[in-house]
Amino acid sequence: MKRDTVGKRLLSLTVNERTQQHAVADNALLLDVLRETLGLTGTKQGCDGGECGACTVLVDSQPQLACITLAASCEGRHIETIEHLSTHGRMSRLQQAFHEKLGTQCGFCTPGMIMAAEALLRRQSNPSEAQIREALAGNLCRCTGYVKIIESVQSAAGAGR
Amino acid sequence: MSTAHRTDPGDAALRGEPAPPRHTGAVGQRTPLIDGIEKVTGRARYTADLPFGQALVGRILRSPVAHGLIRGIDAAAARAMPGVRAVITGEDFAAPYGVIPIAQNEWPLARDRVRYRGEPVVAVAAIDEATAEAALRAIVLDIEPLPAYFSAAEARAEGALPLHEKKVGNIERQVEQDFGDVDAGFVAADLVLERHTAYAEVAHGQIELNAAVAAYEPEWERLTTHSVTQVPYYLHLTLAQVLGMDASRIRVVKPFVGGGFGHRVEPLNFEMITAALARAAGGTVRTQLTREEGFLTHRGRPATDIRLKIGMKRTGEITAVDCEVVQRGGAYGGYGLVTILYAGALLHALYRLGAVRYRGFRVYANLPPCGAMRGHGAVDVRHAFESLLDEMAGELGLDPFALRRANLIGAPYRTLNDLQVNSYGIPACLAWAEKASGWKERRGKLPRGHGLGMACSHYVSGSAKPVHWSGEPHAVINLKLDFDGSITILTGASDIGQGSSTLLTQVVAEVLMLPMARIRVIATDSALTPKDNGSYSSRVSFMVGNAALRAAEELKRVLVTAASVRLQVTPEEIEWEGERCAVVGTDKSADFAQVVEAALADSGTLTVKGVWSTPPETQGGKFRGAAVGSTAGFSYAAQVVEVSVDEDTGAVKVEHVWAAHDCGFAINPLAVEGQVQGAVWMGMGQALSEETQYHEGLAIRPNMLDYRIPTIAESPPIDVHLVESLDPLGPFGAKEASEGALHGFPPALTNAICDAVGIRLGELPATPDRLLEAIHLRRREQRQQARRAAVASAAPAPALAAPASALDARASGQSMSAAASSEAAHVASGGRPVAPGGAR
């Protein structure tokens, strides 16, 4: 693929409630735009495309893998990254729970894991363990064995909104 | 979904020494990680996240050939491309490398010869990715293929071309160790069984992709490297060596690291390549490898063949062990000779053994190099051992727990191979696992297809002899106290998610009786922090924790002295309470700020040091290879695994795990639980689904879909129980917690599978295809047996009719010998206990 032959266009992207225009290649991936253009490095890359879930962000509250999403496909939609969850100096209940319950060890899968869990809690405020497992099945963690991740999500759900 | 428990064993016999004095402050508390908030908010910066502006992009061209002579590298066109700033080959390095000083046979970029598909050959730095990739495409490699070997057997075969000079038969290291009279031990045994098992190669699978950023300042001839390493000090040494640079011109920084598990416990080629590119380009180069390249960098657990023979008394007492291990180590040395020594050394120190013979062969092959992976060297051997114990328990009609109890040691204890055991919590681990799992009530009574299995395991708390024997202390901590009253822990210890920085903060806070908020950690920057050997062999809690303890005690001594001067009394009269101190029996006191002021008045900014080294008696014996396995403290674990097996698909589901771990003392019980759960679970991946695979040396599963790490959907509840045996040498009695529980999972799982369906696979992982094949094989054998029985019944009947299958044997309460075996499976007795004393 020769990048210099790919067209660019001015894309209006709404990321974490902030709408900005960026000159973005037609084939640019959302992950690269978030990390490289916007400097939002909280979203991680852990694989060669769609394997690990570390890059999970929310697009209109739906979990989506930024590494296999074209930035151009997100125009007019609201993108949320991990940086959006803690505003006004307060962590979200999921962030608080992942921290206190040790749902994070090395932390590399954590942003994606929390975003996938956030999407779950938005549509199901009190999920069953089976629902948690289903919702996070696309997010690999190599540290925790997932036990404390499940406890973290349950704790956050129990804390209510 | 999971519960966690924690008790002192309460049994003085489990402890080597009386408990050291313990405060009731920071240690022993469930403590969230001090860097946890950065991780959950996305603020944590990993190597790939570091803001270095418009750095050059580094890319690596890899060998398409598994074994060959490099006839030529034509990079003229690449060098001439606009935007290409550096093109380097093996000729640009000053020396080869290898983490073990006596086994350095690897070049960062291959020189003269390539030895595996995917070996780095040429690297480029360019202004952007597209240019770098175009440059790689413009490079022409002329490689003359040589015969290549993809199994240990092929590589060892007569006439095979050695991958490395002087390595006839491609044996990197051969180990022969004999302790006690093995032959007499087998003669004295009532039961002797021998089994072969083949273990697949597995990989670490840390989620963070490999990355490095190197900045070279030509004016100063200085290099700064940020990398994903677990061993910044080894990387520092290695960069100096391969680049031919003075080590003082190099700075190595480890930022947040997204997991390691051993992948990053040796300096890796991409780190050296990035540094060399930066020097060649005279600037800053950023390299991020793909996931596929991560699998090619590898350093995982080798494919291993194990032949194990154990002799045992009727009582279960182990009289002799004879073990042969063959590891397919891949193309280069790496940690290989340590791995093959660990496999033999850690046969010991878990049970009392009558005599042990070990033969180990570390073999080169034309595949990505293996290395150290969590549980280094001992995981496959522990599986073989615990599986055979389970099988022999069945033969003897002993309960698997009773069999382990028949072979317990008591601390302090010196093993046959001169390892020192100072604390031993196995009895308490066994007691909890047996009770929590309902073993006595449930084993043998579960419905068909459901089973329980158990196993024990152990691991070192750091290697007692460092890789680089410089004579220096094993661990150094500096504490800085300044005018603002803050204390900074300066440490080279690499926190890679296990929580070592948190642990060090707890230890210092505990000793000084200060809130953790007063204490900061600056870690792993060679320009600021003392040297540390790195995060491997579970050494950090034990060794660096001990150094932190001593540094804090020294700072406390300085502060108490200062307080005594200020309050005009003797130091002995000062009662230290942290934020405040008082003169005993008076109302005179000083707050922390006043004490700091007094302490700094004479000396200015204070820096104190704490060091720690392993005592000589823990450093192993005098025989060749004795250093490996030696440690100041062994952790111990016992676990029970419950499975269900679908006999129509061969799929195994892990229903529940009960894991007890003797961590000596849980400085941070929250983190210890997390480590134990993670270790058990990583053992599950290896036991059930993970394996690398190659076709003619080509990695064919180099991604996270085909390399099957368990997802949350198939991961079981893991109950953890912490046993605190209070090790006499560990800080506050603490020992390792992140590896020892891994070893026990694979055998507990396969023992449970055997309990469920009566099949013992001769291979790991126990994938559905392997298990289904074994189930089908058994059905065919059962049909053949039935036909033979029908023919025989027409003739005069034999004295005793053999049960139709192992399962039937279980159902009828008989024990049967493990007579039926095949390449794929041993159809074994289910290990069902008979009435106590029934076999005696």
Tab-separated table of N, CA, C and O in Angstrom, chain B residues 173-254:
chain	number	residue	atom	x	y	z
B	173	ARG	N	23.676	-27.627	26.085
B	173	ARG	CA	24.125	-27.971	27.430
B	173	ARG	C	23.566	-29.335	27.796
B	173	ARG	O	22.384	-29.598	27.608
B	174	GLN	N	24.449	-30.172	28.284
B	174	GLN	CA	24.047	-31.487	28.773
B	174	GLN	C	24.289	-31.511	30.278
B	174	GLN	O	25.343	-31.105	30.735
B	175	VAL	N	23.312	-31.965	31.007
B	175	VAL	CA	23.414	-31.966	32.464
B	175	VAL	C	23.313	-33.403	32.962
B	175	VAL	O	22.427	-34.155	32.545
B	176	GLU	N	24.238	-33.759	33.825
B	176	GLU	CA	24.174	-35.080	34.476
B	176	GLU	C	24.326	-34.865	35.962
B	176	GLU	O	25.367	-34.414	36.421
B	177	GLN	N	23.284	-35.156	36.693
B	177	GLN	CA	23.339	-34.981	38.140
B	177	GLN	C	22.806	-36.226	38.824
B	177	GLN	O	21.731	-36.713	38.474
B	178	ASP	N	23.559	-36.710	39.778
B	178	ASP	CA	23.159	-37.902	40.525
B	178	ASP	C	23.272	-37.608	42.012
B	178	ASP	O	24.329	-37.213	42.479
B	179	PHE	N	22.191	-37.792	42.709
B	179	PHE	CA	22.196	-37.564	44.160
B	179	PHE	C	21.615	-38.805	44.836
B	179	PHE	O	20.462	-39.164	44.594
B	180	GLY	N	22.434	-39.446	45.649
B	180	GLY	CA	21.978	-40.654	46.344
B	180	GLY	C	22.048	-41.868	45.417
B	180	GLY	O	22.419	-41.759	44.240
B	181	ASP	N	21.714	-43.019	45.949
B	181	ASP	CA	21.788	-44.276	45.200
B	181	ASP	C	20.436	-44.557	44.544
B	181	ASP	O	19.534	-45.139	45.148
B	182	VAL	N	20.314	-44.121	43.293
B	182	VAL	CA	19.036	-44.216	42.591
B	182	VAL	C	18.655	-45.680	42.349
B	182	VAL	O	17.503	-46.075	42.543
B	183	ASP	N	19.635	-46.470	41.927
B	183	ASP	CA	19.322	-47.864	41.611
B	183	ASP	C	18.827	-48.604	42.851
B	183	ASP	O	17.852	-49.355	42.794
B	184	ALA	N	19.503	-48.369	43.972
B	184	ALA	CA	19.060	-49.001	45.224
B	184	ALA	C	17.663	-48.520	45.604
B	184	ALA	O	16.851	-49.291	46.125
B	185	GLY	N	17.397	-47.242	45.323
B	185	GLY	CA	16.073	-46.693	45.613
B	185	GLY	C	14.982	-47.408	44.842
B	185	GLY	O	13.898	-47.694	45.376
B	186	PHE	N	15.255	-47.730	43.585
B	186	PHE	CA	14.251	-48.453	42.795
B	186	PHE	C	14.098	-49.895	43.291
B	186	PHE	O	12.991	-50.442	43.294
B	187	VAL	N	15.205	-50.487	43.716
B	187	VAL	CA	15.134	-51.854	44.243
B	187	VAL	C	14.266	-51.882	45.510
B	187	VAL	O	13.472	-52.789	45.721
B	188	ALA	N	14.413	-50.826	46.308
B	188	ALA	CA	13.678	-50.780	47.580
B	188	ALA	C	12.206	-50.428	47.396
B	188	ALA	O	11.423	-50.533	48.335
B	189	ALA	N	11.856	-49.996	46.178
B	189	ALA	CA	10.488	-49.527	45.952
B	189	ALA	C	9.513	-50.694	45.816
B	189	ALA	O	9.879	-51.780	45.368
B	190	ASP	N	8.268	-50.472	46.210
B	190	ASP	CA	7.206	-51.456	45.988
B	190	ASP	C	6.524	-51.241	44.644
B	190	ASP	O	5.898	-52.136	44.094
B	191	LEU	N	6.613	-50.014	44.153
B	191	LEU	CA	5.990	-49.701	42.862
B	191	LEU	C	6.916	-48.769	42.095
B	191	LEU	O	7.402	-47.775	42.640
B	192	VAL	N	7.165	-49.101	40.850
B	192	VAL	CA	7.964	-48.236	39.975
B	192	VAL	C	7.157	-47.995	38.706
B	192	VAL	O	6.690	-48.941	38.083
B	193	LEU	N	6.976	-46.740	38.363
B	193	LEU	CA	6.282	-46.412	37.116
B	193	LEU	C	7.116	-45.431	36.322
B	193	LEU	O	7.814	-44.582	36.894
B	194	GLU	N	7.022	-45.546	35.009
B	194	GLU	CA	7.759	-44.635	34.135
B	194	GLU	C	6.821	-44.120	33.056
B	194	GLU	O	6.016	-44.881	32.520
B	195	ARG	N	6.901	-42.836	32.768
B	195	ARG	CA	6.032	-42.241	31.752
B	195	ARG	C	6.814	-41.255	30.895
B	195	ARG	O	7.760	-40.619	31.366
B	196	HIS	N	6.372	-41.123	29.652
B	196	HIS	CA	6.896	-40.086	28.755
B	196	HIS	C	5.794	-39.059	28.530
B	196	HIS	O	4.642	-39.435	28.336
B	197	THR	N	6.151	-37.806	28.542
B	197	THR	CA	5.179	-36.768	28.203
B	197	THR	C	5.854	-35.723	27.322
B	197	THR	O	7.021	-35.389	27.532
B	198	ALA	N	5.096	-35.218	26.343
B	198	ALA	CA	5.607	-34.193	25.431
B	198	ALA	C	4.844	-32.893	25.666
B	198	ALA	O	3.617	-32.887	25.713
B	199	TYR	N	5.595	-31.826	25.807
B	199	TYR	CA	5.002	-30.521	26.122
B	199	TYR	C	5.222	-29.555	24.967
B	199	TYR	O	6.337	-29.419	24.469
B	200	ALA	N	4.165	-28.874	24.593
B	200	ALA	CA	4.270	-27.903	23.507
B	200	ALA	C	5.026	-26.664	23.974
B	200	ALA	O	5.081	-26.352	25.157
B	201	GLU	N	5.581	-25.965	23.012
B	201	GLU	CA	6.213	-24.679	23.299
B	201	GLU	C	5.127	-23.639	23.541
B	201	GLU	O	4.109	-23.628	22.845
B	202	VAL	N	5.335	-22.779	24.532
B	202	VAL	CA	4.361	-21.725	24.814
B	202	VAL	C	5.060	-20.373	24.881
B	202	VAL	O	6.280	-20.290	25.004
B	203	ALA	N	4.239	-19.330	24.773
B	203	ALA	CA	4.771	-17.970	24.709
B	203	ALA	C	4.125	-17.095	25.780
B	203	ALA	O	3.056	-17.412	26.294
B	204	HIS	N	4.786	-15.972	26.082
B	204	HIS	CA	4.372	-15.138	27.215
B	204	HIS	C	3.063	-14.402	26.953
B	204	HIS	O	2.230	-14.279	27.840
B	205	GLY	N	2.935	-13.856	25.755
B	205	GLY	CA	1.684	-13.196	25.402
B	205	GLY	C	1.352	-11.966	26.217
B	205	GLY	O	0.173	-11.654	26.429
B	206	GLN	N	2.368	-11.236	26.694
B	206	GLN	CA	2.071	-9.966	27.376
B	206	GLN	C	1.360	-9.062	26.383
B	206	GLN	O	1.636	-9.093	25.181
B	207	ILE	N	0.419	-8.258	26.891
B	207	ILE	CA	-0.456	-7.547	25.963
B	207	ILE	C	0.259	-6.363	25.273
B	207	ILE	O	-0.049	-6.013	24.146
B	208	GLU	N	1.204	-5.763	25.938
B	208	GLU	CA	1.915	-4.634	25.319
B	208	GLU	C	2.833	-5.126	24.209
B	208	GLU	O	3.631	-6.049	24.407
B	209	LEU	N	2.748	-4.500	23.057
B	209	LEU	CA	3.670	-4.821	21.962
B	209	LEU	C	5.074	-4.357	22.334
B	209	LEU	O	5.248	-3.385	23.072
B	210	ASN	N	6.059	-5.066	21.799
B	210	ASN	CA	7.439	-4.652	22.049
B	210	ASN	C	7.719	-3.297	21.403
B	210	ASN	O	7.318	-3.050	20.260
B	211	ALA	N	8.412	-2.451	22.140
B	211	ALA	CA	8.733	-1.127	21.619
B	211	ALA	C	9.986	-0.601	22.303
B	211	ALA	O	10.286	-0.976	23.441
B	212	ALA	N	10.701	0.235	21.610
B	212	ALA	CA	11.857	0.908	22.195
B	212	ALA	C	12.009	2.265	21.528
B	212	ALA	O	11.658	2.434	20.357
B	213	VAL	N	12.505	3.214	22.297
B	213	VAL	CA	12.860	4.520	21.747
B	213	VAL	C	14.297	4.797	22.151
B	213	VAL	O	14.632	4.731	23.337
B	214	ALA	N	15.138	5.072	21.171
B	214	ALA	CA	16.542	5.370	21.472
B	214	ALA	C	16.875	6.756	20.943
B	214	ALA	O	16.556	7.081	19.797
B	215	ALA	N	17.504	7.558	21.799
B	215	ALA	CA	17.920	8.904	21.396
B	215	ALA	C	19.430	8.992	21.510
B	215	ALA	O	19.994	8.734	22.576
B	216	TYR	N	20.070	9.315	20.398
B	216	TYR	CA	21.528	9.424	20.399
B	216	TYR	C	21.904	10.884	20.224
B	216	TYR	O	21.380	11.575	19.343
B	217	GLU	N	22.809	11.353	21.098
B	217	GLU	CA	23.317	12.720	20.994
B	217	GLU	C	24.741	12.641	20.456
B	217	GLU	O	25.664	12.336	21.225
B	218	PRO	N	24.927	12.899	19.160
B	218	PRO	CA	26.267	12.733	18.561
B	218	PRO	C	27.296	13.643	19.215
B	218	PRO	O	28.457	13.266	19.365
B	219	GLU	N	26.861	14.833	19.627
B	219	GLU	CA	27.811	15.798	20.180
B	219	GLU	C	28.460	15.272	21.460
B	219	GLU	O	29.608	15.537	21.763
B	220	TRP	N	27.689	14.528	22.231
B	220	TRP	CA	28.182	13.978	23.494
B	220	TRP	C	28.499	12.483	23.391
B	220	TRP	O	28.964	11.893	24.353
B	221	GLU	N	28.177	11.920	22.244
B	221	GLU	CA	28.295	10.467	22.073
B	221	GLU	C	27.570	9.737	23.208
B	221	GLU	O	28.110	8.857	23.865
B	222	ARG	N	26.347	10.182	23.434
B	222	ARG	CA	25.548	9.585	24.495
B	222	ARG	C	24.258	8.998	23.944
B	222	ARG	O	23.691	9.512	22.981
B	223	LEU	N	23.806	7.952	24.617
B	223	LEU	CA	22.603	7.239	24.187
B	223	LEU	C	21.621	7.141	25.349
B	223	LEU	O	22.019	6.802	26.466
B	224	THR	N	20.359	7.457	25.079
B	224	THR	CA	19.309	7.219	26.074
B	224	THR	C	18.274	6.285	25.457
B	224	THR	O	17.729	6.579	24.390
B	225	THR	N	18.037	5.172	26.119
B	225	THR	CA	17.073	4.190	25.602
B	225	THR	C	15.929	4.002	26.595
B	225	THR	O	16.169	3.760	27.776
B	226	HIS	N	14.713	4.143	26.081
B	226	HIS	CA	13.520	3.771	26.838
B	226	HIS	C	13.015	2.465	26.241
B	226	HIS	O	12.891	2.358	25.019
B	227	SER	N	12.724	1.502	27.099
B	227	SER	CA	12.280	0.229	26.535
B	227	SER	C	11.341	-0.506	27.483
B	227	SER	O	11.166	-0.133	28.638
B	228	VAL	N	10.766	-1.576	26.940
B	228	VAL	CA	9.758	-2.376	27.640
B	228	VAL	C	10.392	-3.436	28.534
B	228	VAL	O	9.750	-4.396	28.916
B	229	THR	N	11.618	-3.246	28.889
B	229	THR	CA	12.405	-4.297	29.532
B	229	THR	C	11.992	-4.591	30.977
B	229	THR	O	11.487	-3.726	31.684
B	230	GLN	N	12.253	-5.823	31.399
B	230	GLN	CA	12.172	-6.202	32.813
B	230	GLN	C	13.544	-6.096	33.476
B	230	GLN	O	13.677	-6.290	34.676
B	231	VAL	N	14.580	-5.893	32.643
B	231	VAL	CA	15.956	-5.938	33.156
B	231	VAL	C	16.768	-4.759	32.612
B	231	VAL	O	17.695	-4.930	31.816
B	232	PRO	N	16.463	-3.534	33.063
B	232	PRO	CA	17.167	-2.373	32.518
B	232	PRO	C	18.682	-2.445	32.709
B	232	PRO	O	19.436	-1.994	31.840
B	233	TYR	N	19.106	-3.053	33.790
B	233	TYR	CA	20.558	-3.137	34.036
B	233	TYR	C	21.237	-4.067	33.016
B	233	TYR	O	22.265	-3.728	32.433
B	234	TYR	N	20.642	-5.219	32.775
B	234	TYR	CA	21.227	-6.107	31.762
B	234	TYR	C	21.202	-5.446	30.383
B	234	TYR	O	22.127	-5.603	29.586
B	235	LEU	N	20.123	-4.731	30.120
B	235	LEU	CA	20.041	-4.040	28.826
B	235	LEU	C	21.164	-3.009	28.722
B	235	LEU	O	21.824	-2.895	27.685
B	236	HIS	N	21.396	-2.299	29.810
B	236	HIS	CA	22.458	-1.291	29.849
B	236	HIS	C	23.816	-1.934	29.521
B	236	HIS	O	24.556	-1.466	28.636
B	237	LEU	N	24.127	-3.015	30.220
B	237	LEU	CA	25.392	-3.718	29.977
B	237	LEU	C	25.498	-4.190	28.532
B	237	LEU	O	26.552	-4.092	27.896
B	238	THR	N	24.377	-4.724	28.039
B	238	THR	CA	24.394	-5.312	26.702
B	238	THR	C	24.526	-4.241	25.623
B	238	THR	O	25.228	-4.433	24.630
B	239	LEU	N	23.857	-3.114	25.822
B	239	LEU	CA	23.991	-2.029	24.845
B	239	LEU	C	25.449	-1.578	24.766
B	239	LEU	O	25.990	-1.358	23.676
B	240	ALA	N	26.089	-1.450	25.915
B	240	ALA	CA	27.499	-1.044	25.919
B	240	ALA	C	28.341	-2.053	25.144
B	240	ALA	O	29.208	-1.690	24.346
B	241	GLN	N	28.045	-3.322	25.365
B	241	GLN	CA	28.831	-4.384	24.734
B	241	GLN	C	28.621	-4.437	23.220
B	241	GLN	O	29.582	-4.442	22.459
B	242	VAL	N	27.377	-4.473	22.778
B	242	VAL	CA	27.143	-4.672	21.335
B	242	VAL	C	27.421	-3.402	20.539
B	242	VAL	O	27.740	-3.471	19.346
B	243	LEU	N	27.307	-2.245	21.184
B	243	LEU	CA	27.588	-0.998	20.478
B	243	LEU	C	29.043	-0.578	20.648
B	243	LEU	O	29.492	0.393	20.029
B	244	GLY	N	29.774	-1.277	21.509
B	244	GLY	CA	31.155	-0.894	21.766
B	244	GLY	C	31.240	0.474	22.421
B	244	GLY	O	32.142	1.257	22.146
B	245	MET	N	30.282	0.779	23.293
B	245	MET	CA	30.245	2.089	23.952
B	245	MET	C	30.640	1.963	25.415
B	245	MET	O	30.449	0.924	26.037
B	246	ASP	N	31.149	3.049	25.937
B	246	ASP	CA	31.405	3.129	27.372
B	246	ASP	C	30.049	3.157	28.083
B	246	ASP	O	29.181	3.949	27.729
B	247	ALA	N	29.890	2.313	29.092
B	247	ALA	CA	28.586	2.225	29.767
B	247	ALA	C	28.168	3.557	30.381
B	247	ALA	O	26.974	3.827	30.539
B	248	SER	N	29.126	4.416	30.689
B	248	SER	CA	28.784	5.707	31.316
B	248	SER	C	28.107	6.655	30.328
B	248	SER	O	27.506	7.639	30.736
B	249	ARG	N	28.195	6.352	29.041
B	249	ARG	CA	27.552	7.213	28.034
B	249	ARG	C	26.127	6.750	27.732
B	249	ARG	O	25.482	7.271	26.835
B	250	ILE	N	25.687	5.730	28.447
B	250	ILE	CA	24.375	5.143	28.164
B	250	ILE	C	23.446	5.380	29.351
B	250	ILE	O	23.867	5.316	30.509
B	251	ARG	N	22.199	5.685	29.043
B	251	ARG	CA	21.175	5.797	30.068
B	251	ARG	C	20.002	4.917	29.634
B	251	ARG	O	19.560	4.999	28.482
B	252	VAL	N	19.530	4.097	30.534
B	252	VAL	CA	18.398	3.220	30.225
B	252	VAL	C	17.242	3.555	31.171
B	252	VAL	O	17.434	3.636	32.391
B	253	VAL	N	16.080	3.757	30.591
B	253	VAL	CA	14.891	4.092	31.370
B	253	VAL	C	13.796	3.082	31.052
B	253	VAL	O	13.537	2.784	29.885
B	254	LYS	N	13.185	2.556	32.090
B	254	LYS	CA	12.018	1.699	31.904
B	254	LYS	C	10.776	2.487	32.310
B	254	LYS	O	10.584	2.770	33.486
